[in-house]
Coordinates of C-alpha atoms and ligand atoms in Angstrom, one line a residue:
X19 CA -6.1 -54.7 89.4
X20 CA -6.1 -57.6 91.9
X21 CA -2.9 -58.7 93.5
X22 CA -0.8 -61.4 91.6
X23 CA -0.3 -64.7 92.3
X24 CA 2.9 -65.5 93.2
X25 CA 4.8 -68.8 91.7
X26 CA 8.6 -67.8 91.1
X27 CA 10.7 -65.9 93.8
X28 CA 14.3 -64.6 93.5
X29 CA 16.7 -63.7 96.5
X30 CA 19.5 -61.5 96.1
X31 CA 21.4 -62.5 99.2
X32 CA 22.0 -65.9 99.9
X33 CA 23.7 -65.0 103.5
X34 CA 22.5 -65.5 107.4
X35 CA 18.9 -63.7 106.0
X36 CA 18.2 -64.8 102.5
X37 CA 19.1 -68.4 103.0
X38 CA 17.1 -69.2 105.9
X39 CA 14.4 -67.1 104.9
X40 CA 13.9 -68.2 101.2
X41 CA 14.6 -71.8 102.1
X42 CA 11.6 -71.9 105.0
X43 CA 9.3 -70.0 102.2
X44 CA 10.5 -72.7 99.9
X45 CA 9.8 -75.5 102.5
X46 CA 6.2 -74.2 103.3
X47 CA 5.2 -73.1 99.7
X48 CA 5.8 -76.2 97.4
X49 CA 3.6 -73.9 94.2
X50 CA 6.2 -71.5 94.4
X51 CA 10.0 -72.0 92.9
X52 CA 12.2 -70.2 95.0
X53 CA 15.8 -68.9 93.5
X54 CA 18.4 -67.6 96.0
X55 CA 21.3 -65.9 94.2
X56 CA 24.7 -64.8 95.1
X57 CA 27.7 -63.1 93.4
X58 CA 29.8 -65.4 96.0
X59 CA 30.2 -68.6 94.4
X60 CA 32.1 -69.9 97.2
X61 CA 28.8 -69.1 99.3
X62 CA 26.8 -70.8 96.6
X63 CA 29.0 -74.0 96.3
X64 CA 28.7 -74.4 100.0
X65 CA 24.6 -73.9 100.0
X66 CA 24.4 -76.5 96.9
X67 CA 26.9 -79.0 98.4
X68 CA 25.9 -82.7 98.0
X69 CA 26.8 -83.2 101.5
X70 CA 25.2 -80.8 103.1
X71 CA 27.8 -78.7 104.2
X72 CA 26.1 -75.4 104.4
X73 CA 27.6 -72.1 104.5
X74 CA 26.1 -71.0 107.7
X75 CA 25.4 -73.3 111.0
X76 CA 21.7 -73.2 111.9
X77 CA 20.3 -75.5 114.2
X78 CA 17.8 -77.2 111.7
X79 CA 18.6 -75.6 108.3
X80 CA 20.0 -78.7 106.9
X81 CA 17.4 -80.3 107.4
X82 CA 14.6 -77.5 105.8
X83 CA 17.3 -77.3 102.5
X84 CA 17.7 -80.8 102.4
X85 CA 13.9 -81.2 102.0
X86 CA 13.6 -78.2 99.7
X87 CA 16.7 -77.8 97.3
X88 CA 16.2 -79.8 94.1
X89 CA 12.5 -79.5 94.6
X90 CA 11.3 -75.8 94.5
X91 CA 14.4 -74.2 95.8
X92 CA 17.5 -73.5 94.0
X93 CA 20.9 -71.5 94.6
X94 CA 22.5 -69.9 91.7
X95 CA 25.2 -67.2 90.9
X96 CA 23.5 -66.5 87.6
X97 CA 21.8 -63.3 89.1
X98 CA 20.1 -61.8 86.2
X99 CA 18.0 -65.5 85.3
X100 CA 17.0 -65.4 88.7
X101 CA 15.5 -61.5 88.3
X102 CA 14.9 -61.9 85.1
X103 CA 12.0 -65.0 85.9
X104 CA 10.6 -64.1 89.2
X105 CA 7.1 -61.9 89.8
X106 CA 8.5 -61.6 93.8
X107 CA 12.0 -60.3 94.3
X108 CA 13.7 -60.2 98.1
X109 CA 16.4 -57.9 98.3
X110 CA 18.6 -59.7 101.5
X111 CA 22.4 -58.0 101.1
X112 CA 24.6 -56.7 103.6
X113 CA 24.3 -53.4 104.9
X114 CA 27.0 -52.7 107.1
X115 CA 28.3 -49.2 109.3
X116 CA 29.8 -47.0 106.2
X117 CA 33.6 -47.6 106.7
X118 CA 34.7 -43.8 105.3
X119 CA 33.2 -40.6 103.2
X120 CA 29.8 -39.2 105.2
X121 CA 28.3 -40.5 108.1
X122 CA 31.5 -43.0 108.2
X123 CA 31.5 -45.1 111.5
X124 CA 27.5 -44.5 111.7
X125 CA 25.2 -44.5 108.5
X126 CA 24.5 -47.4 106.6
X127 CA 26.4 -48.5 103.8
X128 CA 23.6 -48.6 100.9
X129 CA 25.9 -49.4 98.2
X130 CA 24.9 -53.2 98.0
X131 CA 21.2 -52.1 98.1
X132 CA 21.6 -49.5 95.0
X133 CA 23.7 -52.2 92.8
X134 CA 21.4 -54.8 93.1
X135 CA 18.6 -52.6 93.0
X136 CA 20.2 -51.1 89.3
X137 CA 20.4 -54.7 88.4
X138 CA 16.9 -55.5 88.6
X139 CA 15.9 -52.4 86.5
X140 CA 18.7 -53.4 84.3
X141 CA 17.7 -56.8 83.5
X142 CA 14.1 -57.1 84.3
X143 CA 11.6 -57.4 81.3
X144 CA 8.1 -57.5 83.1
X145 CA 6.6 -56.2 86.1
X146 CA 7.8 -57.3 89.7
X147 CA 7.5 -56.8 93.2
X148 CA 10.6 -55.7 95.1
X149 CA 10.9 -56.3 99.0
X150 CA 13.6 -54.6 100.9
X151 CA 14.5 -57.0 103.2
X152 CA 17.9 -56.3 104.2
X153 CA 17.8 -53.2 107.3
X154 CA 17.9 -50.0 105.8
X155 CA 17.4 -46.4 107.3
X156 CA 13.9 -45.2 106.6
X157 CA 13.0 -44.0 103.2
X158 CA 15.5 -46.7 101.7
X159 CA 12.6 -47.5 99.5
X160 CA 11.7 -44.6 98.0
X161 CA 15.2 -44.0 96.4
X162 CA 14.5 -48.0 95.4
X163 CA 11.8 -46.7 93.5
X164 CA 13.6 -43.7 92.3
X165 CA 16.2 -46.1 90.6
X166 CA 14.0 -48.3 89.4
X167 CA 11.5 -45.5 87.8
X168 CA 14.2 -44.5 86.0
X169 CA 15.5 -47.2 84.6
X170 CA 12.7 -49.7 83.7
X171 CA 12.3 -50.6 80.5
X172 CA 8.7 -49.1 79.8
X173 CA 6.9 -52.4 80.0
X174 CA 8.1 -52.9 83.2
X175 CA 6.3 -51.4 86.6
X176 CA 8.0 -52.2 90.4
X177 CA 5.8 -52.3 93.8
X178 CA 8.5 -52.1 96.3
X179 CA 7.3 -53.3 99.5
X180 CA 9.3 -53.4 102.9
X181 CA 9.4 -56.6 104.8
X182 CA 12.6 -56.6 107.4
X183 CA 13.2 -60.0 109.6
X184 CA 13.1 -60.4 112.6
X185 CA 14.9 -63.4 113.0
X186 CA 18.0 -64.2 115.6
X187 CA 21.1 -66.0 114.6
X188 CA 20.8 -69.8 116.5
X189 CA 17.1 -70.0 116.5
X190 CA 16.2 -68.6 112.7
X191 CA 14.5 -71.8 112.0
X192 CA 12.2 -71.8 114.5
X193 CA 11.5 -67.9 114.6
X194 CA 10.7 -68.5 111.0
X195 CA 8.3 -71.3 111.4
X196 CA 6.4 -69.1 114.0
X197 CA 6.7 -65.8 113.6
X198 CA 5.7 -62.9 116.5
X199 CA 4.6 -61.0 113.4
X200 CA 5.6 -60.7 109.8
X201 CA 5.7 -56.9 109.0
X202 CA 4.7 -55.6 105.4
X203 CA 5.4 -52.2 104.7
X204 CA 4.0 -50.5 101.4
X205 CA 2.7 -47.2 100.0
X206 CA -1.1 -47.0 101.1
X207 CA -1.9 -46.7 97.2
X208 CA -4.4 -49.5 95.6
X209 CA -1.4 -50.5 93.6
X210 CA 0.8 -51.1 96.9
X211 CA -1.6 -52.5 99.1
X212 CA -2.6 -54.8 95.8
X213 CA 1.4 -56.3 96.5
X214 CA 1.3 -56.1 100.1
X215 CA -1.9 -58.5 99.8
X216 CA 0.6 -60.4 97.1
X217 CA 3.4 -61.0 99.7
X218 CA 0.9 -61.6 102.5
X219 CA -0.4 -64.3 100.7
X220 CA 3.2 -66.3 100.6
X221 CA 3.3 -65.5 104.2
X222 CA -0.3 -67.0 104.9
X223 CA 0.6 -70.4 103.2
X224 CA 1.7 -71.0 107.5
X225 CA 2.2 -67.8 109.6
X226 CA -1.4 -66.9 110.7
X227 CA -3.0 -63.7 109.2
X228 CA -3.3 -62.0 112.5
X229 CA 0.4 -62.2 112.9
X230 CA 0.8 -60.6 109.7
X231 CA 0.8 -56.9 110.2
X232 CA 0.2 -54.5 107.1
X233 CA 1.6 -51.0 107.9
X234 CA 3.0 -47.7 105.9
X235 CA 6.5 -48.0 104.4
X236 CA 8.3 -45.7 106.8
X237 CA 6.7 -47.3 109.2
X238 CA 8.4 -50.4 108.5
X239 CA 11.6 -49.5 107.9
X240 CA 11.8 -47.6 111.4
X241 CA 10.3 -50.1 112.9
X242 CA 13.0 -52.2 112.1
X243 CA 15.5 -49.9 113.3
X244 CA 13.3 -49.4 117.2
X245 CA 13.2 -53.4 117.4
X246 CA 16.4 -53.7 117.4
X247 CA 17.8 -50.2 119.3
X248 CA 14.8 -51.4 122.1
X249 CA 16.4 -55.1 122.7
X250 CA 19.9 -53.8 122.4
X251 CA 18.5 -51.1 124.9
X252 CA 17.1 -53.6 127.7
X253 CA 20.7 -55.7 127.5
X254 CA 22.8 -52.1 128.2
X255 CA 20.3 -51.6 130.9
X256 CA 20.8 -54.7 132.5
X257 CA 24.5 -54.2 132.2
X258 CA 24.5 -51.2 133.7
X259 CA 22.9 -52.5 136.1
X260 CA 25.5 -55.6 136.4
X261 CA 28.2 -53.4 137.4
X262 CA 26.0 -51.5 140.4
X263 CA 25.6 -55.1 141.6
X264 CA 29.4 -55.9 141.7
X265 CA 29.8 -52.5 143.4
X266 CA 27.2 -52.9 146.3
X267 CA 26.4 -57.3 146.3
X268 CA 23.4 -57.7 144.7
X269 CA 23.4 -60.1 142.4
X270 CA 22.1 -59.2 139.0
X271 CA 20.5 -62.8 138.2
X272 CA 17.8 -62.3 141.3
X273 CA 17.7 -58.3 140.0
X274 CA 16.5 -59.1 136.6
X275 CA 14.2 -61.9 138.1
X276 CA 12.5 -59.7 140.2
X277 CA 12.2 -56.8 137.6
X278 CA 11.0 -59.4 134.7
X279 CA 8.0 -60.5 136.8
X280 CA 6.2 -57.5 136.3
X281 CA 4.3 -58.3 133.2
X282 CA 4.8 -55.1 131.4
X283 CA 8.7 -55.4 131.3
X284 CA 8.6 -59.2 130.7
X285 CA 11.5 -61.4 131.3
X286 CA 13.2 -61.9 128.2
X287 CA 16.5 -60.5 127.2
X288 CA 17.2 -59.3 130.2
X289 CA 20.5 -61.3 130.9
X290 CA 23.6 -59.6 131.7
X291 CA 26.8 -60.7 129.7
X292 CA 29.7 -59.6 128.4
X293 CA 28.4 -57.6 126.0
X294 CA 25.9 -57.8 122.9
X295 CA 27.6 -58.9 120.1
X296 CA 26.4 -59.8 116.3
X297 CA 25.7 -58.1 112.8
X298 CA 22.8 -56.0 113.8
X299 CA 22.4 -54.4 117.0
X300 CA 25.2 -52.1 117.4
X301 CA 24.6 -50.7 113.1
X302 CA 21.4 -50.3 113.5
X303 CA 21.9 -47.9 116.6
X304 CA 24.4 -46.6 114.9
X305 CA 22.0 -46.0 112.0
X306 CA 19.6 -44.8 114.2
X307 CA 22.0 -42.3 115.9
X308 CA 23.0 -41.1 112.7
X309 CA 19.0 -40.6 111.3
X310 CA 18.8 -39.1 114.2
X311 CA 21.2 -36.3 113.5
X312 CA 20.3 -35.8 109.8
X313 CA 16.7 -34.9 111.5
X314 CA 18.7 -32.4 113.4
X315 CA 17.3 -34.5 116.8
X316 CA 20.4 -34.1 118.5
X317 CA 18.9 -35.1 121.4
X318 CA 17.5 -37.9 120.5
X319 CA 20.7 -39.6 118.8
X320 CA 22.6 -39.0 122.4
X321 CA 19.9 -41.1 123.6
X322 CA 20.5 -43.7 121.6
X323 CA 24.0 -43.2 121.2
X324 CA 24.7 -44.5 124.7
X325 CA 23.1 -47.8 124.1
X326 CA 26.6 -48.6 122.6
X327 CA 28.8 -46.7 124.9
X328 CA 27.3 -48.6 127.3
X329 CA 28.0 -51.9 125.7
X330 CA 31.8 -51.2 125.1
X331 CA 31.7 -50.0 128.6
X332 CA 30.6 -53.2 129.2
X333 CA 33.5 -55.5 127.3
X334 CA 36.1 -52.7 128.6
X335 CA 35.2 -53.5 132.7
X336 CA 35.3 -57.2 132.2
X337 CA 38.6 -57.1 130.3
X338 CA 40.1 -54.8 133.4
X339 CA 38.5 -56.8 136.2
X340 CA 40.6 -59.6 134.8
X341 CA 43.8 -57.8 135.1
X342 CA 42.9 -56.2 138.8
X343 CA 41.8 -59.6 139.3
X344 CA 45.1 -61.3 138.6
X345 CA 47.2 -59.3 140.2
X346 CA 47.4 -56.1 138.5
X347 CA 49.2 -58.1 135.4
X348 CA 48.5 -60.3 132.9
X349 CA 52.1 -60.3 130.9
X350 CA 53.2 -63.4 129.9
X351 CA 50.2 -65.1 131.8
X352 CA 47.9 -67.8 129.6
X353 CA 44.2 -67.1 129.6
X354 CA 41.8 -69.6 128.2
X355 CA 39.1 -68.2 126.4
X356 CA 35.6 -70.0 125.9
X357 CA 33.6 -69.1 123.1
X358 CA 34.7 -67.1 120.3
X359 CA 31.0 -66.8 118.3
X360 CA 29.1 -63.5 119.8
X361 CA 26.2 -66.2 121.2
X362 CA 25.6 -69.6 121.2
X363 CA 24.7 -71.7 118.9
X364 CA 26.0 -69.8 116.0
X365 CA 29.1 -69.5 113.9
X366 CA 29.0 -65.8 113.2
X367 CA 31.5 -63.8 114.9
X368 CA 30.4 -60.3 113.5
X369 CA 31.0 -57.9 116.1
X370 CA 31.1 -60.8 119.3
X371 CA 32.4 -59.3 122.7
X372 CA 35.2 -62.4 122.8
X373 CA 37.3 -60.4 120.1
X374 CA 37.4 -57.3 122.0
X375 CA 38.5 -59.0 125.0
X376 CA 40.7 -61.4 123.3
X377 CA 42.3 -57.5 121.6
X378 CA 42.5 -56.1 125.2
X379 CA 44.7 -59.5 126.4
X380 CA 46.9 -59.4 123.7
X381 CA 47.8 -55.7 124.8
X382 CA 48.1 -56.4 128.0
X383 CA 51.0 -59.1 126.2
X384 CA 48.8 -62.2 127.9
X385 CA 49.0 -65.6 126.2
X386 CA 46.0 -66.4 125.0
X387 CA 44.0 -70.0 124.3
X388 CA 40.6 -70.1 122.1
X389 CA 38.3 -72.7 122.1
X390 CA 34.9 -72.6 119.9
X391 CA 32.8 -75.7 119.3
X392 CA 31.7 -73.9 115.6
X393 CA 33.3 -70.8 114.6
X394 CA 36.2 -71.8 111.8
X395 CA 40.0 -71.3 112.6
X396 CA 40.6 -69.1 109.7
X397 CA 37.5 -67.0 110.7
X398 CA 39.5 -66.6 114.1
X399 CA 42.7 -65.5 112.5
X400 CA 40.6 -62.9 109.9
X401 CA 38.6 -61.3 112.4
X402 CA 41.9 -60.8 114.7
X403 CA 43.7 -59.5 112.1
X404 CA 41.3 -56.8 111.9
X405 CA 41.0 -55.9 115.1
X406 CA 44.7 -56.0 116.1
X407 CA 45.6 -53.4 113.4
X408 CA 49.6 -53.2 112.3
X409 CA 50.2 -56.8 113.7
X410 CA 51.0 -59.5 110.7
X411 CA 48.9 -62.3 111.7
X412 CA 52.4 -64.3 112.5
X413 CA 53.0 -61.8 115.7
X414 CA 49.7 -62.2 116.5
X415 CA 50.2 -66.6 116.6
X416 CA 52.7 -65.8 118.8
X417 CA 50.5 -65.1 121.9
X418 CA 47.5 -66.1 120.4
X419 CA 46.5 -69.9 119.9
X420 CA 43.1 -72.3 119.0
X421 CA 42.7 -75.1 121.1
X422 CA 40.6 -78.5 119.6
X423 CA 38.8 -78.6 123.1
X424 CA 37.9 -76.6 126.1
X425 CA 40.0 -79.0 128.1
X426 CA 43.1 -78.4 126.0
X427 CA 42.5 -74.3 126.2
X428 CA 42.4 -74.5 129.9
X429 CA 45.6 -76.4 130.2
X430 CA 48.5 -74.6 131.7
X431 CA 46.1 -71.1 132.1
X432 CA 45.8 -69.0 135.1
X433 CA 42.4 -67.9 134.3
X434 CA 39.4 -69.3 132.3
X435 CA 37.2 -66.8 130.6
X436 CA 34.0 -67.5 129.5
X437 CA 32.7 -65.3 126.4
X438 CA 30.3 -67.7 124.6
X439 CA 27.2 -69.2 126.4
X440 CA 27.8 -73.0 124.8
X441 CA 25.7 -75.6 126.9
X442 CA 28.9 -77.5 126.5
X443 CA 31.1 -75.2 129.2
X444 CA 28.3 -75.4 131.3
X445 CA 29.0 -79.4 131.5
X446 CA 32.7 -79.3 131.2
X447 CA 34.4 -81.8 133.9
X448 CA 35.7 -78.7 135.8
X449 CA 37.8 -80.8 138.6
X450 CA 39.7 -82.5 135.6
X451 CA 40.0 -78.4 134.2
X452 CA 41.3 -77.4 137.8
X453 CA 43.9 -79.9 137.9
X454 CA 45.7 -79.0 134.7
X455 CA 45.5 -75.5 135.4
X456 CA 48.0 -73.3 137.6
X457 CA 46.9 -72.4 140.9
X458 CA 45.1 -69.9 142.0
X459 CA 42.7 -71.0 139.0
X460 CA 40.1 -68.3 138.1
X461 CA 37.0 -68.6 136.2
X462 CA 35.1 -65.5 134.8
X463 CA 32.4 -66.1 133.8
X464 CA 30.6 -63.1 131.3
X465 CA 27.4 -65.4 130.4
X466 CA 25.9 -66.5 134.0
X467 CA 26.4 -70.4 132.9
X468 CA 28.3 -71.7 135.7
X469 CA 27.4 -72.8 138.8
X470 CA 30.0 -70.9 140.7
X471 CA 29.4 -72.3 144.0
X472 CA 30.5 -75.9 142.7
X473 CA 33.4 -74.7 141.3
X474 CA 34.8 -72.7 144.6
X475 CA 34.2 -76.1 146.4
X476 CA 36.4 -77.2 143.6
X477 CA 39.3 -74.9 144.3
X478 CA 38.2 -72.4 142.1
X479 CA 38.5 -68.4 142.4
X480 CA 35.3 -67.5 140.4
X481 CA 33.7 -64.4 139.4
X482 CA 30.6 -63.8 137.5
X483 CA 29.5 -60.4 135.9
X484 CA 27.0 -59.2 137.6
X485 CA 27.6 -60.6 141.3
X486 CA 29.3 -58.7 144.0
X487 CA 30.9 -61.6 145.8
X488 CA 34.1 -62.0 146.7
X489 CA 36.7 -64.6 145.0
Ligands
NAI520 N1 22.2 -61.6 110.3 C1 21.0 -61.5 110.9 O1 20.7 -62.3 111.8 C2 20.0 -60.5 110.4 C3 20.3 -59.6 109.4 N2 19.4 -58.7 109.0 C4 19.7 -57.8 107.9 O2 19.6 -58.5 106.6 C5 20.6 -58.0 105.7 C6 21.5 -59.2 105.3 O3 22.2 -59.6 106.4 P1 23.0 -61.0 106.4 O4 22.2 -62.0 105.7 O5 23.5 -61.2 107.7 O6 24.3 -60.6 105.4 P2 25.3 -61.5 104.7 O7 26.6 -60.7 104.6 O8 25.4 -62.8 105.5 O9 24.7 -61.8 103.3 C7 24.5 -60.9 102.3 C8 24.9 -61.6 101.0 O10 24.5 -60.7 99.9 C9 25.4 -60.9 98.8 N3 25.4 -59.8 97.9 C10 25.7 -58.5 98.2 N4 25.5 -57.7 97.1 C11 25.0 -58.5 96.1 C12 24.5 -58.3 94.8 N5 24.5 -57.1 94.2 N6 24.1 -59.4 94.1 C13 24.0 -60.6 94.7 N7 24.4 -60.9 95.9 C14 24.9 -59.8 96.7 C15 26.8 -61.1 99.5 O11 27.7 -61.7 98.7 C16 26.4 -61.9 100.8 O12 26.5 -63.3 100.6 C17 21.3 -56.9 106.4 O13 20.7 -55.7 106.1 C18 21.1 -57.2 107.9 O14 21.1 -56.0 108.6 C19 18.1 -58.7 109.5 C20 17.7 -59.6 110.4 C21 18.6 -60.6 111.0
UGA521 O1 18.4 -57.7 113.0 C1 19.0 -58.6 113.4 O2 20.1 -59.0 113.0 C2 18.5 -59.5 114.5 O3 19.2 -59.0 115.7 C3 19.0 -59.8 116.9 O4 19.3 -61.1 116.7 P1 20.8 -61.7 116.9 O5 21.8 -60.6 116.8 O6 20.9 -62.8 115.9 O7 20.8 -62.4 118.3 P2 20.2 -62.0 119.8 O8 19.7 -63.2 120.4 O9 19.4 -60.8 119.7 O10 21.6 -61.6 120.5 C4 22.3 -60.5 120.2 C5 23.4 -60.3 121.3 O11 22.9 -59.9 122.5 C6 23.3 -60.8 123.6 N1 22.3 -60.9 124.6 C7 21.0 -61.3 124.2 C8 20.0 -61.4 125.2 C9 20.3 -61.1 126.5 O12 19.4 -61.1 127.4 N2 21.5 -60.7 126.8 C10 22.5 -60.6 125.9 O13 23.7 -60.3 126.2 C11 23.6 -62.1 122.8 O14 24.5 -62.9 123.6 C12 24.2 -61.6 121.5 O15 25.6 -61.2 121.7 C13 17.5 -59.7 117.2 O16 17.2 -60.5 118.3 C14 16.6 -60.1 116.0 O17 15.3 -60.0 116.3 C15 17.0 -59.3 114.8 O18 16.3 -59.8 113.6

């Protein structure tokens, strides 16, 4: 058997992974007609919108869909067509922290995985590769095949391959153009490295072949899992490290510089914040903590474990330096909050520090202003609903407001927070900020944007994580 061509692709998943994905292998693959499909037709509607008005911001996405869609790429919530014609099928749904029943608060919730994973058997009446590309816990794919084995119709045989992303929210478009690697996990049979070569071969159409790396499946599904639970790692390290600077005057900026120059730790992602934030990092630990323990490596998952302690260490010491900062109370004070996505140059708010903090204000019964240049109102109001639990959303307007600028949110605040790196707080006109605010006017910042020195000459009282100087 050779491997097959491949000409028609489905995607389950037409969220932050399968659309950006699918669409770039659209873009770069004219041959091959790419189908994303979603049971959300809300999501759908938005990704086939005539104006453009895509369910996710991306910097460049519009402008890959608007090349592709129409052409070779189409979004559809007729799930079963879409199986039912492709020889290539990506499996890109959600797999969030289990919310109750075993390993609650920790495993992975597989339940999207198995349902659309039943459907393919269901519907499918010819042979097809499967690729796991949502994050799963290692030997996802094996209960894949499992499901599938048993219900395929008996013309029907599945290679299931893994292939998890890599991508980061903000920059998916250009970390899908060019790749680090492409990872391409199957079973080291003739028949699975026969769709491994298959998949490699949409790859090749523009990521070079040295970049594509062909590995066991296991292998690729915990690899994964280490990416992620390494770069989460280095950010709690840096934190930790943060707060030693605050305690003794170092100043965690020239820290990381200095540590970054040696050439086998490397300089990336080593900037001390406020806290990671987003879909990923904290569930896969969490995943990885909790593989960990079914492998009876107790050890091991207390290792990783603290990755996240460390991180809501993190979010808990800003929130309290704000309150010691301003005088041991907060009640009835306004705070201005910058940012409200979990980095820049995103609108996802899935698990971003700002929400945490904004939870800790409200306790401490501060009034507080929000100011985003992307994430939507009502995605501001969900996502505090939820985390401020027994509070109708009404209560929760009564402290709580969005502001249409960053100007407007500082207006009448005591303090200025900054959660969200946006260029645009970095160029805010901070004088015109420091005269409508009331006085003494802090800034703190949680990203490193600011040039703190500028705004003390201001007026300002500033403090930025990681520095041990004195407002
Ligand atoms: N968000 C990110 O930057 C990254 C996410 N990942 C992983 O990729 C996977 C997907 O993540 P996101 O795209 O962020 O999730 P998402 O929640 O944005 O999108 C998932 C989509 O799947 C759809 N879906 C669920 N079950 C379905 C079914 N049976 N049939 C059809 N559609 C169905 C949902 O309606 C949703 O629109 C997760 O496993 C995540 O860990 C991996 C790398 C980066
Ligand atoms: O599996 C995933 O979902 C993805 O998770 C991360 O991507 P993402 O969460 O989109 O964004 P990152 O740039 O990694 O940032 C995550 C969080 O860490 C924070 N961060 C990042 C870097 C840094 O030096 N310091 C820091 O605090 C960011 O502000 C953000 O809150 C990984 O970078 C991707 O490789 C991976 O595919």
């Amino acid at each position: 058997m050779a491997p097959v061509k491949v000409t028609k692709i489905c995607c389950i998943g037409a969220g932050y992974v399968g659309g950006p994905t699918c669409a770039v292998i659209a873009l770069k693959c004219p041959h091959i007609t790419v189908t994303i499909v979603d049971l959300n037709q809300a999501r759908v509607d938005a990704w086939n919108s005539p104006d453009f008005k895509l369910p996710i911001y991306e910097p460049g996405l519009d402008d890959v869909v608007r090349q592709a869609r129409g052409r070779n790429l189409f979004f559809s919530t007729d799930v079963d067509k879409g199986i039912k014609e492709a020889d290539l099928i990506f499996v890109s749904v959600n797999t969030p922290t289990k919310k109750s029943g075993v390993g609650a608060g920790f495993a992975a919730d597989l339940n999207y995985v198995e349902l659309a994973t039943r459907r393919i058997a269901h519907v499918s009446e010819s042979s097809k590769i499967v690729v796991e590309k949502s994050t799963v816990p290692c030997r996802t794919a094996e209960s894949m095949r499992t499901i599938l084995e048993a219900n395929s119709k008996p013309n029907c045989r599945f290679d299931i391959l893994s292939n998890p992303e890599f991508l980061a929210e903000g920059t998916a478009i250009s970390d899908l153009f060019g790749p680090d690697r492409v990872l391409i996990g199957s079973l080291q049979t003739p028949e699975g490295k026969d769709a491994c070569a298959s998949l490699a071969g949409v790859y090749s159409n523009w990521v070079p072949t040295n970049r594509i790396l062909s590995v066991g499946l296991w292998s690729s599904e915990l690899s994964k899992l280490a990416a992620n639970a390494m770069l989460a790692q280095r950010i709690s390290s840096v934190n930790a490290l943060s707060a030693i600077c605050e305690a003794t005057g170092a100043n965690i900026d020239e820290v990381a510089h200095a540590v970054g120059y040696d050439s086998r730790v490397g300089n990336k992602f080593l900037r001390a914040s406020v806290g990671f934030g987003g879909s990923c990092f904290q569930k896969d630990i969490l995943n990885l903590v909790y593989l960990s323990e079914s492998l009876h490596l107790p050890e091991v998952a207390a290792y990783w474990r603290q990755v996240v302690e460390m991180n809501e260490y993190q979010k808990k010491r800003f929130s309290k330096n704000v309150v010691d900062t301003l005088f041991n109370t907060i009640t009835g004070k306004r705070i201005a909050v910058l940012g409200f996505a979990f980095k820049a140059d995103t609108g996802d708010t899935r698990e971003s520090a700002a929400i945490t903090l904004i939870k800790d204000f409200q306790a401490e019964r501060a009034l507080v202003n929000i100011y985003d240049p992307q994430v939507e109102h009502n995605q501001i109001w969900a996502d505090l609903t939820e985390a401020i639990p027994n509070t109708p959303l009404e209560n929760i307007k009564k402290q709580v407001t969005i502001s249409a600028s960053a100007l407007e949110a500082c207006k009448g605040a005591e303090a200025v927070v900054i959660a969200t790196e946006w260029k645009e707080f970095r160029d805010i006109d901070w004088a015109l900020v420091y005269e409508g605010m009331n006085k003494p006017a802090f800034v703190f910042d949680g990203r490193l944007i600011i040039d703190a020195e500028k705004l003390r000459k201001i007026g300002f009282k500033v403090k930025t994580i990681g520095r041990g100087e004195r407002v």
